[in-house]
Amino acid sequence: MDCARLLVSMDAPLVTRFTASDDTLKFGIKMFPLTTDIDQLKAVCLRTRRQIIEMITAAKSGHPGGSLSATEIVVTLYHSILRHDPANPKWPDRDRFILSKGHACPVLYAVMADCGYCPVDQLNTLRQMGSIYQGHPDVRFLPALEASTGSLGEGLSLALGMGLAAKLDGSPARAYVVLGDGEVQEGQIWEAAMFGGFHQVDNVCCIVDRNKIQLDGFVKDIMDLSPLVDKWRSFNWHVIEVDGHDIGELQKAFAEAADTKGKPTVLIANTIKGKGVSFMENNPKFHGTAPTKEEAEKALAELV
Amino acid sequence: MDCARLLVSMDAPLVTRFTASDDTLKFGIKMFPLTTDIDQLKAVCLRTRRQIIEMITAAKSGHPGGSLSATEIVVTLYHSILRHDPANPKWPDRDRFILSKGHACPVLYAVMADCGYCPVDQLNTLRQMGSIYQGHPDVRFLPALEASTGSLGEGLSLALGMGLAAKLDGSPARAYVVLGDGEVQEGQIWEAAMFGGFHQVDNVCCIVDRNKIQLDGFVKDIMDLSPLVDKWRSFNWHVIEVDGHDIGELQKAFAEAADTKGKPTVLIANTIKGKGVSFMENNPKFHGTAPTKEEAEKALAELV
Amino acid sequence: MALKIKFENKIGPATREAFGKALVELGKENKDVVVCDADLSKSTYTNGFQNAFPERFFECGIAESNMVAIGAGLASSGKIPFVASFSAFILNKGFEQLRVTAAFPNVNLKAVGTHSGISIGEDGPSQMSIEDISLATSLAGFTVLCPADEASMTALVKAAAAHVGPVFIRAGRSKAAILYSASDTFTIGKAVELASGSDVTLIGTGLMVAECVKAAQTLEAEGVSARVLDFHTVKPIDRDAISRAAKETGAIVVVEEHLVDCGLGTRVAQVVTETTPCVMEFIGVDTYAESGTPEGLLEKYGLVASNVVTAAKKVISRKR
Amino acid sequence: MALKIKFENKIGPATREAFGKALVELGKENKDVVVCDADLSKSTYTNGFQNAFPERFFECGIAESNMVAIGAGLASSGKIPFVASFSAFILNKGFEQLRVTAAFPNVNLKAVGTHSGISIGEDGPSQMSIEDISLATSLAGFTVLCPADEASMTALVKAAAAHVGPVFIRAGRSKAAILYSASDTFTIGKAVELASGSDVTLIGTGLMVAECVKAAQTLEAEGVSARVLDFHTVKPIDRDAISRAAKETGAIVVVEEHLVDCGLGTRVAQVVTETTPCVMEFIGVDTYAESGTPEGLLEKYGLVASNVVTAAKKVISRKR
Ligand SMILES: Cc1ncc(C[n+]2csc(CCOP(=O)(O)OP(=O)(O)O)c2C)c(N)n1
Ligand SMILES: Cc1ncc(C[n+]2csc(CCOP(=O)(O)OP(=O)(O)O)c2C)c(N)n1
Ligand SMILES: [Mg+2]
Ligand SMILES: [Mg+2]
């Protein structure tokens, strides 16, 4: 695949759990340069949001709301936290990222392209036949993805399986997974939560994008989750509540998660669905509706 | 079906929520006489336990442990709590009972037969071809059952559906469902728990037979549930912890459940798997192993 | 062939939309009809019922397994519940519940799966069901319906409600070509002969019925007389229509928006070999598809009239 | 017919037991082999592996959906996971996970379902899977195996581990008649001809293979030459063996401990009509069974050699 690596000047990595192994030699690993610089990350978020709007507008369908709410989460992970190398997406010791709420893939595609995994100039082929940017993440088309998702409820289990494999291999790899808050209604999430707590899969970090809206409306009206922190705690997870749009808080929380042993960590990331675009914010309509051309222009005018 | 109604002298009903309706006329309802008399109920439990041992011994396979642990729960429900009429098992306003952990059906068959739903003298045909006493509850063979079970995880949802139907119909019917503690690992239980709490299905009462053992061993070793009370509370249920072998505590808890409005109630009934037979108590082997003839004799000698 | 309907290749509403409208009518007629949905009421069109009868609508959130068994509980207490989601989710996540709480005790539950097949388009394969006919027909005692257009869906939703026993209804996302009018009648288990013919029989279900009709028109122009059968009921299967087709035309093509090796085609083949062996060809998909426009996908994955024409000619050439 | 094996109708271990033993051997040979179970390790026989390699065994509790996707996660990180439960539970509760986390991305997961068919006996239909062949073959890209005895299970578990891609293995609870010896070899996708014959072909899978062999013996005594094929691989299906059987014997009986209208039989019929149409008969069940002894149930539900003999005679009489 023609993957032009983006060269962005970056600070030193925040987390340096990584130690040289045979893999780095075999795979010729050149870690993606991580940064803690919040201004820089904010800039990445801004261009990611613009990209999301452009992609979905071009596709004329897709899910802007949940892509925009997860922007800081995904950007912070790829730019501050994950040990990864876009030139070697199958490096065994890499950290894993799974977007369990696969419908929000525009944010993932935008960030992965920005990191150099895949071409930026094809992002606007989103949802077209043959595009590597499928309507939901599909490893057949974009092998750098860790998982094909789109059927809600499955990503946490996958991350736990990857966490177990890393432990068996004595690998420092960690697995990160983003769930939607509506998604948390799936029973499989609680099976996985029970498993993770019981087996102490502490190299897994789960992030709930708590944007308070699902497909048919507000979570509190469809199937309320409160008290969500109590739920996860009673399933023996280390719970951190954060402002999911505050990059500094996210960085701290991810560091705390990495330091937490004997328990997996879940971040309840309070977010705003549609964040960054005034008329999309907290508006259930934009869960799964593409902006019109005019709306897109208005949105891009706000995203500066 | 040749259902000889057992005539046992009983006290007045404990709960008299029942008010005469057209149904009582149409269905010729003669409520099963309920009682609060603990000595009498203990006697029923004793003969139920003897029956369980005899049935499973005759069948040469089956699940004694979870039948014995649930004996006081099922006996208390049928003799102190449920508004039911064995002669009219389809009376619309009856209370419903579902044994979600269907493998423990010997206790249900014994109690139903004792109440007059079905022949006592065929109990020892358990698990034989054509028997109404199938290896797991099967409404095709015993239509007085409320549900066919055996695949764990489904009974709570069924009870909630019945609870919703009763509310739509303005019926006083309540639905009771017994789960195994291993069963509570199924994600569907948590989907149902979330639904019940959210939709405030307060005419449903769930009982978890907390006997601490599942098929492969102790729950704490297979997939620990602690803190179980916190889990249910965080799913917005009214939680009552009881000694599941103390009939008085059970009666009080069921009364409290009936009085609790706006929330469904779950009883965490602490029990001993194999209760009443020394060598079966707390012994994982007797989850799904029938006693030998000698073991059965020993057991019956203890059950006096 | 002789077409028995007026077919103008006019596009009507999607079958899911027809389902939603029929539900509202049912709700008016029968207060025991209740509806459950799993956070997809805008897509399954159950939101019409929800707006009309909010007290009889139960939102289950994104929890399909529970929804199915909630429905079975409602049915066990005398209600006529329609539980709906995307076909992929209600069947694939609710299968054990459909088996144990509905099929096994023969409970009066109606399960509805929308967004069947690959014609859902841009959302891609995670949301497409190409195995729903297989799963639904693997539930003993279930009736499985897959109507082709608005009028047949409307009639068959009513027939499903009137039928006592578990039913699965398969519905599509895309707009469907109009085949029938509101006055046409449908019987569960009885295929509709849309065109008489003697050289070959084209059997379709769902959106593929219209492709069969178009193919028959093309074939006629080339002097081939094709019978067209609408299998709106996949189970119980119309054995009689199949054996007559085998006997009278000696060649059958089955067309379905489904995995080709586990759907309607295999069931028809079974009846053919049990009654009157004849040559057959099968049109379906053999892998998970991708994002794209509905039309583009149907074309790319070989599910349009021209593919039916080719298969018909091939199967005829195989006749001895 | 000419029997190609020494068949003494001797009873050997259940295929689930053979699976459990083969797993332990695999564990010794390959440290990437890992096992997950859902509180049934004593019944699926994964407890042998658990005892031998506790650090590579993951107890998932009674939570089959999660178990399947945990397995897919392990596989995505390079492990070779075998995830096991009763067939009814792993497929019916794990189907969507098998589809999206294994089939769709072509992940190297091995799913194993024991307690298939009605021969599980006294536990009754809630624990029996009579739809597992249908569900497993509805997963595009899956290989589906259903070995008949100890030796074939042992060989095919190893073949499954060596095969890169998702596999489902169907195993039974009851002891299985011995058909093969440890030196016999098996190729995924290639049926084994256990007896040559020219009047009729008997196709069986799992426990039903032995019934076909017994039926062939009875038929031979009556002057009927029956070919017997062991379809240990249900998918990919051996098209070649089917079309040769159709051509050379002109009549086929398919026997399976499964719902008759959605299992191996329908798949064979499809290939027959696609290649060489011939008459066929099908033996399977059409409803949920009940409790009873394994032998009693097989007899009552028509899954023994005498039923195969009757069907064989019938199908031969239908030949033109
Ligand atoms: C199993 C399953 N059921 C239903 C859907 C359809 N669906 C797609 S998105 C969505 C709502 C998701 O809400 P949430 O998890 O809160 O995501 P977000 O708000 O972050 O977009 C639903 C129901 C699905 N994709 N998978
Ligand atoms: C879905 C499902 N998975 C697995 C089983 C097999 N099984 C039967 S009983 C049992 C253990 C149940 O333990 P628990 O719920 O604690 O019941 P109890 O201790 O009361 O007998 C298992 C795993 C089943 N019946 N259903
Ligand atoms: Mg949300
Ligand atoms: Mg228990």
Short mmCIF file of C-alpha atoms in Angstrom, two decimals, chain D residues 16-268:
data_model
loop_
_atom_site.label_atom_id
_atom_site.label_comp_id
_atom_site.label_asym_id
_atom_site.label_seq_id
_atom_site.Cartn_x
_atom_site.Cartn_y
_atom_site.Cartn_z
CA ARG D 16 -15.28 -35.40 22.29
CA GLU D 17 -12.88 -37.55 24.27
CA ALA D 18 -10.65 -38.01 21.25
CA PHE D 19 -10.73 -34.25 20.77
CA GLY D 20 -9.60 -33.70 24.36
CA LYS D 21 -6.70 -36.10 23.98
CA ALA D 22 -5.62 -34.64 20.67
CA LEU D 23 -5.60 -31.19 22.24
CA VAL D 24 -3.08 -32.31 24.84
CA GLU D 25 -0.82 -33.67 22.12
CA LEU D 26 -1.14 -30.44 20.18
CA GLY D 27 -0.28 -28.54 23.33
CA LYS D 28 2.94 -30.47 23.65
CA GLU D 29 3.91 -29.89 20.03
CA ASN D 30 3.05 -26.23 19.78
CA LYS D 31 3.23 -23.72 22.58
CA ASP D 32 0.97 -21.32 20.67
CA VAL D 33 -2.00 -23.64 21.10
CA VAL D 34 -4.29 -22.22 23.78
CA VAL D 35 -7.71 -23.35 24.98
CA CYS D 36 -10.81 -21.57 26.27
CA ASP D 37 -13.84 -23.21 27.81
CA ALA D 38 -17.12 -22.00 29.28
CA ASP D 39 -17.66 -24.01 32.46
CA LEU D 40 -17.93 -27.30 30.63
CA SER D 41 -14.32 -28.47 30.58
CA LYS D 42 -15.24 -31.81 32.13
CA SER D 43 -17.82 -32.44 29.43
CA THR D 44 -15.87 -31.13 26.45
CA TYR D 45 -12.73 -32.88 27.72
CA THR D 46 -10.68 -29.72 27.54
CA ASN D 47 -9.79 -30.40 31.17
CA GLY D 48 -6.97 -32.65 29.98
CA PHE D 49 -5.32 -29.65 28.36
CA GLN D 50 -6.14 -27.53 31.41
CA ASN D 51 -4.33 -29.93 33.68
CA ALA D 52 -1.34 -30.25 31.37
CA PHE D 53 -1.00 -26.56 30.47
CA PRO D 54 -2.86 -24.50 33.06
CA GLU D 55 -1.21 -21.25 31.95
CA ARG D 56 -2.52 -21.72 28.42
CA PHE D 57 -6.06 -22.54 29.49
CA PHE D 58 -8.60 -19.76 30.00
CA GLU D 59 -11.77 -20.45 31.91
CA CYS D 60 -14.44 -18.09 30.64
CA GLY D 61 -17.34 -19.08 32.87
CA ILE D 62 -20.83 -19.45 31.47
CA ALA D 63 -20.36 -16.73 28.86
CA GLU D 64 -20.00 -18.20 25.41
CA SER D 65 -20.21 -14.97 23.39
CA ASN D 66 -17.29 -13.47 25.23
CA MET D 67 -15.34 -16.71 25.00
CA VAL D 68 -15.53 -16.78 21.21
CA ALA D 69 -14.31 -13.20 20.84
CA ILE D 70 -11.60 -13.71 23.46
CA GLY D 71 -10.45 -16.57 21.26
CA ALA D 72 -10.49 -14.32 18.21
CA GLY D 73 -8.39 -11.77 20.09
CA LEU D 74 -5.88 -14.46 21.02
CA ALA D 75 -5.78 -15.63 17.41
CA SER D 76 -5.27 -12.09 16.15
CA SER D 77 -2.15 -11.98 18.31
CA GLY D 78 -0.74 -15.15 16.82
CA LYS D 79 -2.11 -17.85 19.10
CA ILE D 80 -3.96 -20.94 17.87
CA PRO D 81 -6.97 -20.94 20.18
CA PHE D 82 -9.43 -23.78 20.53
CA VAL D 83 -12.63 -22.49 22.11
CA ALA D 84 -15.01 -25.19 23.24
CA SER D 85 -18.47 -25.66 24.67
CA PHE D 86 -21.56 -27.64 23.82
CA SER D 87 -22.31 -27.12 20.14
CA ALA D 88 -25.68 -25.59 20.95
CA PHE D 89 -24.14 -22.94 23.15
CA ILE D 90 -20.97 -22.02 21.30
CA LEU D 91 -22.74 -21.62 17.96
CA ASN D 92 -26.10 -20.34 19.08
CA LYS D 93 -24.73 -17.84 21.58
CA GLY D 94 -21.47 -17.16 19.76
CA PHE D 95 -22.66 -16.92 16.18
CA GLU D 96 -22.32 -13.16 15.75
CA GLN D 97 -18.88 -13.30 17.35
CA LEU D 98 -17.87 -16.16 15.07
CA ARG D 99 -19.10 -14.16 12.11
CA VAL D 100 -17.59 -10.77 12.85
CA THR D 101 -14.46 -11.59 14.84
CA ALA D 102 -13.48 -14.81 13.04
CA ALA D 103 -15.13 -15.49 9.67
CA PHE D 104 -15.28 -11.96 8.32
CA PRO D 105 -11.59 -11.08 9.02
CA ASN D 106 -10.49 -14.71 8.39
CA VAL D 107 -8.99 -15.18 11.85
CA ASN D 108 -7.26 -18.40 12.83
CA LEU D 109 -9.80 -19.48 15.44
CA LYS D 110 -10.80 -23.09 16.08
CA ALA D 111 -14.26 -23.48 17.58
CA VAL D 112 -15.35 -26.85 18.90
CA GLY D 113 -18.88 -27.93 19.74
CA THR D 114 -19.43 -31.13 21.63
CA HIS D 115 -22.77 -32.77 22.47
CA SER D 116 -24.01 -32.54 18.90
CA GLY D 117 -27.11 -34.31 17.76
CA ILE D 118 -29.74 -36.14 19.74
CA SER D 119 -27.46 -38.94 20.90
CA ILE D 120 -26.51 -36.93 23.97
CA GLY D 121 -29.43 -38.66 25.63
CA GLU D 122 -31.04 -37.86 28.96
CA ASP D 123 -30.26 -34.16 29.19
CA GLY D 124 -32.74 -33.58 26.41
CA PRO D 125 -33.19 -31.08 23.58
CA SER D 126 -32.10 -27.88 25.31
CA GLN D 127 -28.56 -29.29 25.33
CA MET D 128 -28.72 -30.99 21.91
CA SER D 129 -27.57 -29.24 18.80
CA ILE D 130 -29.49 -30.27 15.73
CA GLU D 131 -28.68 -27.07 13.84
CA ASP D 132 -24.94 -26.80 14.26
CA ILE D 133 -24.02 -27.95 10.76
CA SER D 134 -26.34 -25.30 9.40
CA LEU D 135 -24.95 -22.51 11.54
CA ALA D 136 -21.31 -23.45 11.11
CA THR D 137 -21.64 -23.72 7.34
CA SER D 138 -23.31 -20.31 7.32
CA LEU D 139 -19.98 -18.77 8.29
CA ALA D 140 -18.22 -17.86 5.02
CA GLY D 141 -14.65 -19.06 4.98
CA PHE D 142 -15.06 -21.51 7.83
CA THR D 143 -13.97 -25.10 7.45
CA VAL D 144 -16.51 -27.40 9.11
CA LEU D 145 -15.46 -30.85 10.32
CA CYS D 146 -17.59 -33.61 11.76
CA PRO D 147 -15.45 -36.69 12.37
CA ALA D 148 -17.04 -40.08 12.91
CA ASP D 149 -14.74 -41.79 15.37
CA GLU D 150 -11.68 -41.50 17.55
CA ALA D 151 -8.98 -41.92 14.91
CA SER D 152 -10.54 -39.51 12.45
CA MET D 153 -11.15 -36.93 15.17
CA THR D 154 -7.57 -37.18 16.35
CA ALA D 155 -6.24 -36.70 12.84
CA LEU D 156 -8.63 -33.91 11.99
CA VAL D 157 -7.99 -31.92 15.19
CA LYS D 158 -4.37 -31.86 14.11
CA ALA D 159 -5.34 -30.94 10.57
CA ALA D 160 -7.50 -28.14 11.95
CA ALA D 161 -4.59 -26.75 13.95
CA ALA D 162 -2.35 -26.89 10.90
CA HIS D 163 -4.95 -25.25 8.66
CA VAL D 164 -4.64 -21.45 8.67
CA GLY D 165 -8.13 -20.04 8.98
CA PRO D 166 -11.27 -20.49 11.03
CA VAL D 167 -12.50 -24.02 11.69
CA PHE D 168 -15.51 -25.51 13.43
CA ILE D 169 -15.30 -29.06 14.74
CA ARG D 170 -18.43 -30.99 15.64
CA ALA D 171 -18.10 -33.66 18.31
CA GLY D 172 -20.49 -36.08 19.94
CA ARG D 173 -21.13 -37.12 23.51
CA SER D 174 -21.76 -40.84 23.01
CA LYS D 175 -19.17 -43.49 22.44
CA ALA D 176 -18.53 -43.93 18.74
CA ALA D 177 -18.08 -47.15 16.76
CA ILE D 178 -14.52 -47.63 15.56
CA LEU D 179 -14.09 -47.13 11.83
CA TYR D 180 -10.46 -46.17 11.40
CA SER D 181 -7.08 -46.90 12.87
CA ALA D 182 -4.43 -44.45 13.97
CA SER D 183 -2.52 -45.00 10.71
CA ASP D 184 -5.37 -43.82 8.48
CA THR D 185 -4.94 -40.38 6.97
CA PHE D 186 -7.53 -37.72 6.30
CA THR D 187 -7.55 -34.66 4.10
CA ILE D 188 -9.79 -31.71 4.89
CA GLY D 189 -12.37 -31.47 2.13
CA LYS D 190 -11.97 -35.00 0.84
CA ALA D 191 -14.62 -37.56 1.75
CA VAL D 192 -13.48 -41.07 2.60
CA GLU D 193 -14.94 -43.93 0.58
CA LEU D 194 -15.50 -46.62 3.18
CA ALA D 195 -17.17 -49.00 0.80
CA SER D 196 -17.30 -49.06 -2.95
CA GLY D 197 -20.64 -49.78 -4.55
CA SER D 198 -22.71 -49.11 -7.61
CA ASP D 199 -26.43 -49.22 -6.80
CA VAL D 200 -26.67 -46.42 -4.30
CA THR D 201 -24.45 -44.10 -2.28
CA LEU D 202 -24.89 -43.67 1.45
CA ILE D 203 -23.44 -40.41 2.71
CA GLY D 204 -23.05 -40.00 6.42
CA THR D 205 -21.32 -37.68 8.84
CA GLY D 206 -20.42 -38.11 12.52
CA LEU D 207 -22.06 -41.04 14.27
CA MET D 208 -24.20 -41.71 11.22
CA VAL D 209 -21.24 -42.97 9.21
CA ALA D 210 -21.21 -46.22 11.17
CA GLU D 211 -24.96 -46.58 10.59
CA CYS D 212 -24.30 -46.24 6.87
CA VAL D 213 -21.64 -48.94 7.02
CA LYS D 214 -23.99 -51.27 8.88
CA ALA D 215 -26.74 -50.51 6.38
CA ALA D 216 -24.39 -51.29 3.50
CA GLN D 217 -23.65 -54.66 5.08
CA THR D 218 -27.35 -55.45 5.36
CA LEU D 219 -27.98 -54.27 1.82
CA GLU D 220 -25.16 -56.40 0.48
CA ALA D 221 -26.78 -59.48 2.03
CA GLU D 222 -29.86 -58.54 0.03
CA GLY D 223 -27.88 -58.11 -3.15
CA VAL D 224 -27.68 -54.33 -3.17
CA SER D 225 -24.28 -52.76 -3.72
CA ALA D 226 -23.96 -49.59 -1.66
CA ARG D 227 -21.15 -47.09 -1.72
CA VAL D 228 -20.45 -45.47 1.65
CA LEU D 229 -18.90 -42.02 1.97
CA ASP D 230 -17.73 -40.45 5.22
CA PHE D 231 -18.20 -36.71 4.94
CA HIS D 232 -15.94 -35.78 7.83
CA THR D 233 -15.67 -32.40 6.12
CA VAL D 234 -18.99 -30.69 5.59
CA LYS D 235 -17.39 -27.50 4.28
CA PRO D 236 -15.69 -27.11 1.88
CA ILE D 237 -17.85 -29.87 0.49
CA ASP D 238 -16.33 -32.61 -1.64
CA ARG D 239 -18.05 -31.77 -4.92
CA ASP D 240 -16.08 -34.35 -6.78
CA ALA D 241 -17.12 -37.26 -4.55
CA ILE D 242 -20.73 -36.14 -4.82
CA SER D 243 -20.84 -35.82 -8.56
CA ARG D 244 -19.08 -39.16 -8.99
CA ALA D 245 -21.57 -40.80 -6.64
CA ALA D 246 -24.45 -39.29 -8.56
CA LYS D 247 -23.07 -40.37 -11.89
CA GLU D 248 -21.89 -43.82 -10.88
CA THR D 249 -24.66 -44.89 -8.51
CA GLY D 250 -27.56 -42.68 -9.62
CA ALA D 251 -29.08 -42.58 -6.15
CA ILE D 252 -27.95 -41.01 -2.88
CA VAL D 253 -29.08 -41.18 0.72
CA VAL D 254 -27.73 -38.59 3.16
CA VAL D 255 -27.86 -39.40 6.86
CA GLU D 256 -27.19 -36.89 9.60
CA GLU D 257 -27.99 -36.33 13.24
CA HIS D 258 -29.31 -32.90 12.41
CA LEU D 259 -32.41 -31.06 11.23
CA VAL D 260 -33.06 -32.69 7.90
CA ASP D 261 -33.89 -29.57 5.94
CA CYS D 262 -30.84 -27.43 6.63
CA GLY D 263 -27.84 -29.70 7.07
CA LEU D 264 -25.41 -31.72 5.02
CA GLY D 265 -28.23 -33.19 2.94
CA THR D 266 -29.29 -29.88 1.47
CA ARG D 267 -25.69 -29.07 0.58
CA VAL D 268 -25.20 -32.40 -1.14
#
